[in-house]
């Protein structure tokens, strides 16, 4: 059985595990859906953060949201992609982390989300924390304490 002081891990600040904003693909709320689809397809990610011009977190956009927005009765209306703005189709109510949050909050939230955006005190986007990174840390910690 694992005999570790759980708090040791749970209280760690998330700061060190953030994938910083320069490395994160994003779209701007004013971009059109055609540009967004291009970014999503090129990067291969199924969803990415949406930011405003001041780099503040606005929401999340997935390829599914784009496809649904151009779904006609009998066909997919690709020609409408350039007219649709990202902020009209993105998910606005999203779970996110603050830089000052602990590992515990991240762990609670990644159960339902593959990644979480991280913002600073002013709501400026600083990066993301992924389920993969959290699981890696958890595994490392469990293995370390098993010995
Ligand atoms: P991963 O854990 O690397 O499979 O990433 C899980 C999800 O996090 C991806 O499907 C993306 O939605 C998002 N993600 C991971 N890395 C990036 C990145 N560099 N830029 C944008 N989104 C990312």
Short mmCIF file of N, CA and C and ligand atoms in Angstrom, two decimals:
data_model
loop_
_atom_site.label_atom_id
_atom_site.label_comp_id
_atom_site.label_asym_id
_atom_site.label_seq_id
_atom_site.Cartn_x
_atom_site.Cartn_y
_atom_site.Cartn_z
N UNK A 1 0.83 -1.20 0.00
CA UNK A 1 0.00 0.00 0.00
C UNK A 1 0.87 1.26 0.00
N UNK A 2 0.37 2.27 -0.61
CA UNK A 2 1.11 3.52 -0.71
C UNK A 2 0.98 4.33 0.57
N UNK A 3 2.14 4.62 1.20
CA UNK A 3 2.04 5.42 2.41
C UNK A 3 2.75 6.74 2.21
N UNK A 4 2.07 7.65 1.59
CA UNK A 4 2.69 8.94 1.34
C UNK A 4 1.85 10.03 1.97
N UNK A 5 2.51 11.15 2.17
CA UNK A 5 1.77 12.29 2.65
C UNK A 5 1.16 12.97 1.42
N UNK A 6 -0.09 12.64 1.19
CA UNK A 6 -0.75 13.15 -0.01
C UNK A 6 -0.65 14.65 -0.17
N UNK A 7 -0.69 15.35 0.93
CA UNK A 7 -0.70 16.81 0.87
C UNK A 7 0.56 17.33 0.20
N UNK A 8 1.63 16.57 0.38
CA UNK A 8 2.92 16.94 -0.21
C UNK A 8 2.78 17.22 -1.71
N UNK A 9 2.07 16.33 -2.39
CA UNK A 9 1.87 16.49 -3.82
C UNK A 9 0.74 17.46 -4.11
N UNK A 10 -0.36 17.29 -3.40
CA UNK A 10 -1.55 18.09 -3.69
C UNK A 10 -1.34 19.58 -3.49
N UNK A 11 -0.45 19.95 -2.58
CA UNK A 11 -0.24 21.37 -2.29
C UNK A 11 0.82 22.03 -3.19
N UNK A 12 1.46 21.25 -4.05
CA UNK A 12 2.48 21.83 -4.94
C UNK A 12 1.84 22.85 -5.88
N UNK A 13 2.44 24.03 -6.03
CA UNK A 13 1.87 25.01 -6.97
C UNK A 13 2.04 24.51 -8.41
N UNK A 14 1.07 24.81 -9.27
CA UNK A 14 1.10 24.29 -10.64
C UNK A 14 2.14 24.98 -11.53
N UNK A 15 2.61 26.10 -11.06
CA UNK A 15 3.53 26.96 -11.83
C UNK A 15 4.54 26.22 -12.70
N UNK A 16 5.21 25.23 -12.09
CA UNK A 16 6.30 24.54 -12.78
C UNK A 16 5.83 23.58 -13.87
N UNK A 17 4.55 23.31 -13.93
CA UNK A 17 4.04 22.32 -14.89
C UNK A 17 3.32 22.95 -16.09
N UNK A 18 3.34 24.26 -16.14
CA UNK A 18 2.60 24.95 -17.20
C UNK A 18 3.38 24.92 -18.53
N UNK A 19 2.66 24.60 -19.62
CA UNK A 19 3.26 24.73 -20.97
C UNK A 19 3.04 26.20 -21.33
N UNK A 20 4.13 26.95 -21.48
CA UNK A 20 3.99 28.39 -21.59
C UNK A 20 3.35 28.85 -22.90
N UNK A 21 2.71 29.99 -22.82
CA UNK A 21 1.87 30.52 -23.91
C UNK A 21 2.57 30.54 -25.28
N UNK A 22 3.89 30.80 -25.30
CA UNK A 22 4.58 30.85 -26.61
C UNK A 22 4.52 29.51 -27.33
N UNK A 23 4.35 28.44 -26.55
CA UNK A 23 4.35 27.10 -27.16
C UNK A 23 2.93 26.60 -27.43
N UNK A 24 1.94 27.43 -27.09
CA UNK A 24 0.55 26.98 -27.22
C UNK A 24 -0.12 27.59 -28.45
N UNK A 25 -0.71 26.73 -29.29
CA UNK A 25 -1.45 27.22 -30.45
C UNK A 25 -2.77 27.81 -29.96
N UNK A 26 -3.15 28.97 -30.49
CA UNK A 26 -4.41 29.58 -30.08
C UNK A 26 -5.02 30.32 -31.27
N UNK A 27 -6.28 30.74 -31.11
CA UNK A 27 -6.89 31.63 -32.10
C UNK A 27 -7.42 32.84 -31.37
N UNK A 28 -7.68 33.91 -32.12
CA UNK A 28 -8.24 35.11 -31.50
C UNK A 28 -9.74 35.13 -31.73
N UNK A 29 -10.45 35.73 -30.78
CA UNK A 29 -11.92 35.74 -30.85
C UNK A 29 -12.43 36.39 -32.14
N UNK A 30 -11.65 37.32 -32.71
CA UNK A 30 -12.08 38.01 -33.93
C UNK A 30 -11.73 37.26 -35.21
N UNK A 31 -10.98 36.19 -35.10
CA UNK A 31 -10.61 35.40 -36.29
C UNK A 31 -11.85 34.75 -36.88
N UNK A 32 -11.77 34.39 -38.15
CA UNK A 32 -12.91 33.66 -38.71
C UNK A 32 -12.68 32.15 -38.59
N UNK A 33 -13.78 31.41 -38.79
CA UNK A 33 -13.76 29.96 -38.59
C UNK A 33 -12.84 29.26 -39.59
N UNK A 34 -12.64 29.87 -40.74
CA UNK A 34 -11.76 29.25 -41.74
C UNK A 34 -10.32 29.23 -41.22
N UNK A 35 -9.89 30.38 -40.67
CA UNK A 35 -8.54 30.46 -40.10
C UNK A 35 -8.40 29.47 -38.93
N UNK A 36 -9.43 29.45 -38.08
CA UNK A 36 -9.39 28.58 -36.90
C UNK A 36 -9.29 27.10 -37.30
N UNK A 37 -10.04 26.73 -38.35
CA UNK A 37 -10.01 25.34 -38.81
C UNK A 37 -8.62 24.98 -39.35
N UNK A 38 -8.02 25.96 -39.98
CA UNK A 38 -6.67 25.77 -40.51
C UNK A 38 -5.68 25.52 -39.36
N UNK A 39 -5.79 26.33 -38.31
CA UNK A 39 -4.89 26.19 -37.15
C UNK A 39 -5.11 24.82 -36.48
N UNK A 40 -6.38 24.47 -36.28
CA UNK A 40 -6.69 23.19 -35.62
C UNK A 40 -6.20 22.01 -36.46
N UNK A 41 -6.40 22.10 -37.77
CA UNK A 41 -5.98 20.99 -38.64
C UNK A 41 -4.47 20.88 -38.70
N UNK A 42 -3.81 22.03 -38.86
CA UNK A 42 -2.34 22.02 -38.95
C UNK A 42 -1.68 21.52 -37.68
N UNK A 43 -2.21 21.93 -36.51
CA UNK A 43 -1.58 21.53 -35.25
C UNK A 43 -1.99 20.11 -34.85
N UNK A 44 -3.14 19.69 -35.31
CA UNK A 44 -3.62 18.34 -34.96
C UNK A 44 -4.32 18.29 -33.62
N UNK A 45 -4.52 19.46 -32.97
CA UNK A 45 -5.21 19.47 -31.67
C UNK A 45 -6.71 19.52 -31.89
N UNK A 46 -7.46 18.85 -31.01
CA UNK A 46 -8.91 18.87 -31.21
C UNK A 46 -9.54 20.14 -30.64
N UNK A 47 -8.89 20.77 -29.67
CA UNK A 47 -9.40 22.08 -29.22
C UNK A 47 -8.25 22.95 -28.73
N UNK A 48 -8.44 24.25 -28.86
CA UNK A 48 -7.38 25.20 -28.47
C UNK A 48 -8.01 26.43 -27.79
N UNK A 49 -7.21 27.19 -27.02
CA UNK A 49 -7.76 28.36 -26.35
C UNK A 49 -8.06 29.51 -27.33
N UNK A 50 -9.06 30.31 -26.95
CA UNK A 50 -9.38 31.52 -27.71
C UNK A 50 -8.99 32.72 -26.85
N UNK A 51 -8.22 33.63 -27.42
CA UNK A 51 -7.75 34.81 -26.68
C UNK A 51 -8.23 36.09 -27.36
N UNK A 52 -8.26 37.21 -26.59
CA UNK A 52 -8.57 38.47 -27.26
C UNK A 52 -7.26 39.14 -27.67
N UNK A 53 -7.33 40.33 -28.22
CA UNK A 53 -6.10 40.97 -28.72
C UNK A 53 -5.10 41.28 -27.60
N UNK A 54 -5.63 41.37 -26.36
CA UNK A 54 -4.74 41.64 -25.22
C UNK A 54 -4.28 40.36 -24.53
N UNK A 55 -4.49 39.22 -25.21
CA UNK A 55 -4.04 37.93 -24.70
C UNK A 55 -4.83 37.46 -23.48
N UNK A 56 -6.08 37.97 -23.32
CA UNK A 56 -6.91 37.50 -22.21
C UNK A 56 -7.73 36.32 -22.68
N UNK A 57 -7.89 35.34 -21.79
CA UNK A 57 -8.62 34.12 -22.13
C UNK A 57 -10.11 34.41 -22.35
N UNK A 58 -10.64 33.98 -23.50
CA UNK A 58 -12.04 34.21 -23.83
C UNK A 58 -12.87 32.93 -23.88
N UNK A 59 -12.23 31.83 -24.24
CA UNK A 59 -12.98 30.58 -24.36
C UNK A 59 -12.15 29.48 -24.99
N UNK A 60 -12.88 28.50 -25.52
CA UNK A 60 -12.24 27.32 -26.14
C UNK A 60 -12.89 27.07 -27.48
N UNK A 61 -12.10 26.61 -28.44
CA UNK A 61 -12.69 26.29 -29.74
C UNK A 61 -12.23 24.90 -30.18
N UNK A 62 -13.18 24.10 -30.65
CA UNK A 62 -12.84 22.77 -31.14
C UNK A 62 -13.28 22.64 -32.60
N UNK A 63 -12.73 21.63 -33.28
CA UNK A 63 -13.13 21.43 -34.67
C UNK A 63 -14.62 21.02 -34.74
N UNK A 64 -15.10 20.34 -33.70
CA UNK A 64 -16.52 19.96 -33.66
C UNK A 64 -17.42 21.21 -33.66
N UNK A 65 -17.02 22.23 -32.89
CA UNK A 65 -17.82 23.47 -32.85
C UNK A 65 -17.88 24.11 -34.23
N UNK A 66 -16.76 24.04 -34.95
CA UNK A 66 -16.71 24.63 -36.30
C UNK A 66 -17.61 23.83 -37.24
N UNK A 67 -17.46 22.52 -37.22
CA UNK A 67 -18.26 21.67 -38.12
C UNK A 67 -19.75 21.87 -37.86
N UNK A 68 -20.11 21.93 -36.58
CA UNK A 68 -21.53 22.11 -36.25
C UNK A 68 -22.08 23.43 -36.76
N UNK A 69 -21.20 24.46 -36.78
CA UNK A 69 -21.66 25.79 -37.21
C UNK A 69 -21.94 25.86 -38.72
N UNK A 70 -21.42 24.92 -39.47
CA UNK A 70 -21.64 24.96 -40.93
C UNK A 70 -22.45 23.75 -41.42
N UNK A 71 -23.09 23.11 -40.47
CA UNK A 71 -23.89 21.94 -40.81
C UNK A 71 -25.24 22.39 -41.39
N UNK A 72 -25.43 22.15 -42.68
CA UNK A 72 -26.72 22.50 -43.29
C UNK A 72 -27.65 21.30 -43.20
N UNK A 73 -28.81 21.42 -43.83
CA UNK A 73 -29.78 20.31 -43.77
C UNK A 73 -29.30 19.11 -44.57
N UNK A 74 -28.68 19.40 -45.73
CA UNK A 74 -28.27 18.29 -46.59
C UNK A 74 -26.79 18.20 -46.84
N UNK A 75 -26.07 19.28 -46.49
CA UNK A 75 -24.63 19.27 -46.74
C UNK A 75 -23.89 20.18 -45.76
N UNK A 76 -22.56 20.01 -45.76
CA UNK A 76 -21.73 20.89 -44.92
C UNK A 76 -21.41 22.12 -45.75
N UNK A 77 -21.78 23.30 -45.23
CA UNK A 77 -21.67 24.53 -46.03
C UNK A 77 -20.31 25.22 -45.81
N UNK A 78 -19.29 24.63 -46.39
CA UNK A 78 -17.91 25.12 -46.20
C UNK A 78 -17.73 26.59 -46.59
N UNK A 79 -18.52 27.03 -47.58
CA UNK A 79 -18.37 28.40 -48.06
C UNK A 79 -18.70 29.45 -46.98
N UNK A 80 -19.38 29.01 -45.90
CA UNK A 80 -19.74 29.96 -44.83
C UNK A 80 -18.62 30.17 -43.82
N UNK A 81 -17.58 29.33 -43.90
CA UNK A 81 -16.50 29.38 -42.90
C UNK A 81 -15.90 30.77 -42.72
N UNK A 82 -15.70 31.48 -43.83
CA UNK A 82 -15.04 32.78 -43.75
C UNK A 82 -15.92 33.86 -43.13
N UNK A 83 -17.25 33.62 -43.10
CA UNK A 83 -18.16 34.65 -42.54
C UNK A 83 -18.37 34.46 -41.03
N UNK A 84 -18.04 33.28 -40.54
CA UNK A 84 -18.33 32.99 -39.13
C UNK A 84 -17.16 33.41 -38.23
N UNK A 85 -17.48 34.21 -37.21
CA UNK A 85 -16.43 34.66 -36.28
C UNK A 85 -16.30 33.66 -35.13
N UNK A 86 -15.06 33.44 -34.71
CA UNK A 86 -14.77 32.48 -33.63
C UNK A 86 -15.61 32.75 -32.38
N UNK A 87 -15.77 34.04 -32.00
CA UNK A 87 -16.48 34.31 -30.73
C UNK A 87 -17.97 33.97 -30.77
N UNK A 88 -18.51 33.71 -31.96
CA UNK A 88 -19.93 33.35 -32.02
C UNK A 88 -20.14 31.84 -31.87
N UNK A 89 -19.08 31.08 -31.99
CA UNK A 89 -19.24 29.61 -31.92
C UNK A 89 -18.42 28.95 -30.80
N UNK A 90 -17.53 29.73 -30.17
CA UNK A 90 -16.66 29.12 -29.14
C UNK A 90 -17.44 28.82 -27.87
N UNK A 91 -16.86 27.98 -27.02
CA UNK A 91 -17.42 27.69 -25.70
C UNK A 91 -16.90 28.77 -24.77
N UNK A 92 -17.84 29.51 -24.14
CA UNK A 92 -17.39 30.63 -23.30
C UNK A 92 -17.28 30.25 -21.82
N UNK A 93 -18.11 29.29 -21.41
CA UNK A 93 -18.08 28.90 -19.98
C UNK A 93 -17.08 27.78 -19.83
N UNK A 94 -15.85 28.10 -19.55
CA UNK A 94 -14.83 27.05 -19.49
C UNK A 94 -14.15 26.99 -18.12
N UNK A 95 -13.68 25.79 -17.81
CA UNK A 95 -12.92 25.63 -16.57
C UNK A 95 -11.49 26.09 -16.85
N UNK A 96 -10.90 26.78 -15.91
CA UNK A 96 -9.52 27.24 -16.09
C UNK A 96 -8.80 27.28 -14.75
N UNK A 97 -7.49 27.43 -14.82
CA UNK A 97 -6.69 27.50 -13.60
C UNK A 97 -6.05 28.87 -13.47
N UNK A 98 -5.74 29.24 -12.22
CA UNK A 98 -4.95 30.45 -12.00
C UNK A 98 -3.52 30.01 -11.70
N UNK A 99 -2.56 30.84 -12.05
CA UNK A 99 -1.15 30.48 -11.83
C UNK A 99 -0.87 30.08 -10.39
N UNK A 100 -1.65 30.66 -9.48
CA UNK A 100 -1.42 30.41 -8.06
C UNK A 100 -2.10 29.14 -7.55
N UNK A 101 -2.86 28.46 -8.41
CA UNK A 101 -3.55 27.25 -7.98
C UNK A 101 -2.58 26.12 -7.65
N UNK A 102 -3.10 25.14 -6.90
CA UNK A 102 -2.28 23.99 -6.52
C UNK A 102 -2.60 22.77 -7.40
N UNK A 103 -1.74 21.77 -7.27
CA UNK A 103 -1.88 20.52 -8.02
C UNK A 103 -3.26 19.90 -7.77
N UNK A 104 -3.78 20.05 -6.57
CA UNK A 104 -5.06 19.43 -6.22
C UNK A 104 -6.19 19.94 -7.12
N UNK A 105 -6.23 21.26 -7.30
CA UNK A 105 -7.30 21.83 -8.14
C UNK A 105 -7.15 21.36 -9.59
N UNK A 106 -5.90 21.29 -10.06
CA UNK A 106 -5.66 20.83 -11.43
C UNK A 106 -6.12 19.38 -11.57
N UNK A 107 -5.78 18.58 -10.60
CA UNK A 107 -6.15 17.16 -10.62
C UNK A 107 -7.67 16.99 -10.65
N UNK A 108 -8.36 17.77 -9.85
CA UNK A 108 -9.83 17.71 -9.82
C UNK A 108 -10.42 18.05 -11.18
N UNK A 109 -9.84 19.08 -11.82
CA UNK A 109 -10.42 19.57 -13.08
C UNK A 109 -10.06 18.73 -14.30
N UNK A 110 -8.86 18.14 -14.34
CA UNK A 110 -8.48 17.38 -15.55
C UNK A 110 -9.24 16.07 -15.72
N UNK A 111 -9.99 15.70 -14.72
CA UNK A 111 -10.80 14.49 -14.87
C UNK A 111 -11.75 14.69 -16.05
N UNK A 112 -12.28 15.88 -16.18
CA UNK A 112 -13.23 16.15 -17.27
C UNK A 112 -12.67 16.94 -18.44
N UNK A 113 -11.39 17.34 -18.36
CA UNK A 113 -10.83 18.16 -19.44
C UNK A 113 -9.44 17.68 -19.81
N UNK A 114 -9.17 17.57 -21.11
CA UNK A 114 -7.86 17.09 -21.56
C UNK A 114 -6.76 18.12 -21.28
N UNK A 115 -7.17 19.38 -21.23
CA UNK A 115 -6.21 20.43 -20.84
C UNK A 115 -6.97 21.60 -20.22
N UNK A 116 -6.23 22.41 -19.48
CA UNK A 116 -6.84 23.59 -18.85
C UNK A 116 -6.00 24.81 -19.14
N UNK A 117 -6.65 25.90 -19.48
CA UNK A 117 -5.91 27.14 -19.69
C UNK A 117 -5.55 27.71 -18.32
N UNK A 118 -4.41 28.40 -18.28
CA UNK A 118 -3.98 29.01 -17.02
C UNK A 118 -3.87 30.53 -17.23
N UNK A 119 -4.45 31.28 -16.28
CA UNK A 119 -4.40 32.75 -16.38
C UNK A 119 -3.74 33.36 -15.15
N UNK A 120 -3.23 34.60 -15.32
CA UNK A 120 -2.65 35.30 -14.15
C UNK A 120 -3.74 36.14 -13.47
N UNK A 121 -3.35 36.97 -12.52
CA UNK A 121 -4.30 37.77 -11.74
C UNK A 121 -5.18 38.66 -12.63
N UNK A 122 -4.62 39.10 -13.75
CA UNK A 122 -5.40 40.00 -14.63
C UNK A 122 -6.21 39.26 -15.70
N UNK A 123 -6.17 37.94 -15.64
CA UNK A 123 -6.93 37.17 -16.64
C UNK A 123 -6.14 36.97 -17.93
N UNK A 124 -4.87 37.36 -17.90
CA UNK A 124 -4.03 37.17 -19.09
C UNK A 124 -3.60 35.71 -19.18
N UNK A 125 -3.69 35.19 -20.39
CA UNK A 125 -3.34 33.79 -20.65
C UNK A 125 -1.84 33.56 -20.46
N UNK A 126 -1.48 32.60 -19.63
CA UNK A 126 -0.04 32.33 -19.44
C UNK A 126 0.37 30.96 -20.00
N UNK A 127 -0.62 30.12 -20.30
CA UNK A 127 -0.29 28.82 -20.87
C UNK A 127 -1.37 27.79 -20.57
N UNK A 128 -1.00 26.52 -20.70
CA UNK A 128 -1.97 25.46 -20.41
C UNK A 128 -1.33 24.39 -19.51
N UNK A 129 -2.19 23.62 -18.90
CA UNK A 129 -1.72 22.46 -18.16
C UNK A 129 -2.51 21.28 -18.73
N UNK A 130 -1.81 20.25 -19.17
CA UNK A 130 -2.51 19.14 -19.82
C UNK A 130 -2.67 17.95 -18.87
N UNK A 131 -3.65 17.11 -19.20
CA UNK A 131 -3.89 15.88 -18.42
C UNK A 131 -2.63 15.01 -18.45
N UNK A 132 -1.97 14.99 -19.62
CA UNK A 132 -0.74 14.19 -19.77
C UNK A 132 0.33 14.61 -18.74
N UNK A 133 0.55 15.92 -18.61
CA UNK A 133 1.56 16.43 -17.68
C UNK A 133 1.19 16.08 -16.23
N UNK A 134 -0.09 16.22 -15.91
CA UNK A 134 -0.55 15.94 -14.56
C UNK A 134 -0.38 14.45 -14.23
N UNK A 135 -0.76 13.59 -15.18
CA UNK A 135 -0.61 12.15 -14.95
C UNK A 135 0.85 11.76 -14.80
N UNK A 136 1.71 12.40 -15.58
CA UNK A 136 3.15 12.12 -15.51
C UNK A 136 3.69 12.44 -14.13
N UNK A 137 3.29 13.60 -13.59
CA UNK A 137 3.74 14.01 -12.27
C UNK A 137 3.22 13.07 -11.20
N UNK A 138 1.96 12.67 -11.37
CA UNK A 138 1.33 11.76 -10.41
C UNK A 138 2.06 10.42 -10.41
N UNK A 139 2.36 9.91 -11.60
CA UNK A 139 3.06 8.64 -11.74
C UNK A 139 4.45 8.72 -11.08
N UNK A 140 5.16 9.81 -11.39
CA UNK A 140 6.50 10.02 -10.84
C UNK A 140 6.44 9.99 -9.31
N UNK A 141 5.48 10.70 -8.78
CA UNK A 141 5.34 10.82 -7.34
C UNK A 141 5.00 9.47 -6.69
N UNK A 142 4.08 8.74 -7.32
CA UNK A 142 3.69 7.43 -6.77
C UNK A 142 4.87 6.46 -6.80
N UNK A 143 5.60 6.41 -7.93
CA UNK A 143 6.75 5.50 -8.05
C UNK A 143 7.84 5.85 -7.04
N UNK A 144 8.06 7.15 -6.87
CA UNK A 144 9.09 7.62 -5.94
C UNK A 144 8.79 7.18 -4.52
N UNK A 145 7.51 7.24 -4.16
CA UNK A 145 7.12 6.94 -2.79
C UNK A 145 6.85 5.47 -2.53
N UNK A 146 6.92 4.66 -3.59
CA UNK A 146 6.69 3.23 -3.45
C UNK A 146 7.93 2.55 -2.91
N UNK A 147 9.08 3.17 -3.28
CA UNK A 147 10.36 2.54 -2.91
C UNK A 147 10.64 2.56 -1.42
P1 LIG B 1 -1.80 16.14 -24.88
O1 LIG B 1 -1.85 15.86 -23.44
O2 LIG B 1 -0.47 16.61 -25.35
O3 LIG B 1 -2.38 15.04 -25.70
O4 LIG B 1 -2.76 17.40 -25.11
C1 LIG B 1 -4.12 17.34 -24.76
C2 LIG B 1 -4.84 18.51 -25.41
O5 LIG B 1 -4.28 19.73 -24.91
C3 LIG B 1 -4.68 18.61 -26.93
O6 LIG B 1 -5.63 17.85 -27.63
C4 LIG B 1 -4.92 20.07 -27.15
O7 LIG B 1 -6.32 20.35 -27.14
C5 LIG B 1 -4.26 20.70 -25.95
N1 LIG B 1 -2.85 21.05 -26.21
C6 LIG B 1 -1.74 20.37 -25.84
N2 LIG B 1 -0.61 21.00 -26.25
C7 LIG B 1 -1.02 22.10 -26.92
C8 LIG B 1 -0.35 23.18 -27.59
N3 LIG B 1 0.99 23.25 -27.66
N4 LIG B 1 -1.09 24.14 -28.17
C9 LIG B 1 -2.45 24.10 -28.10
N5 LIG B 1 -3.16 23.13 -27.47
C10 LIG B 1 -2.47 22.14 -26.89
#
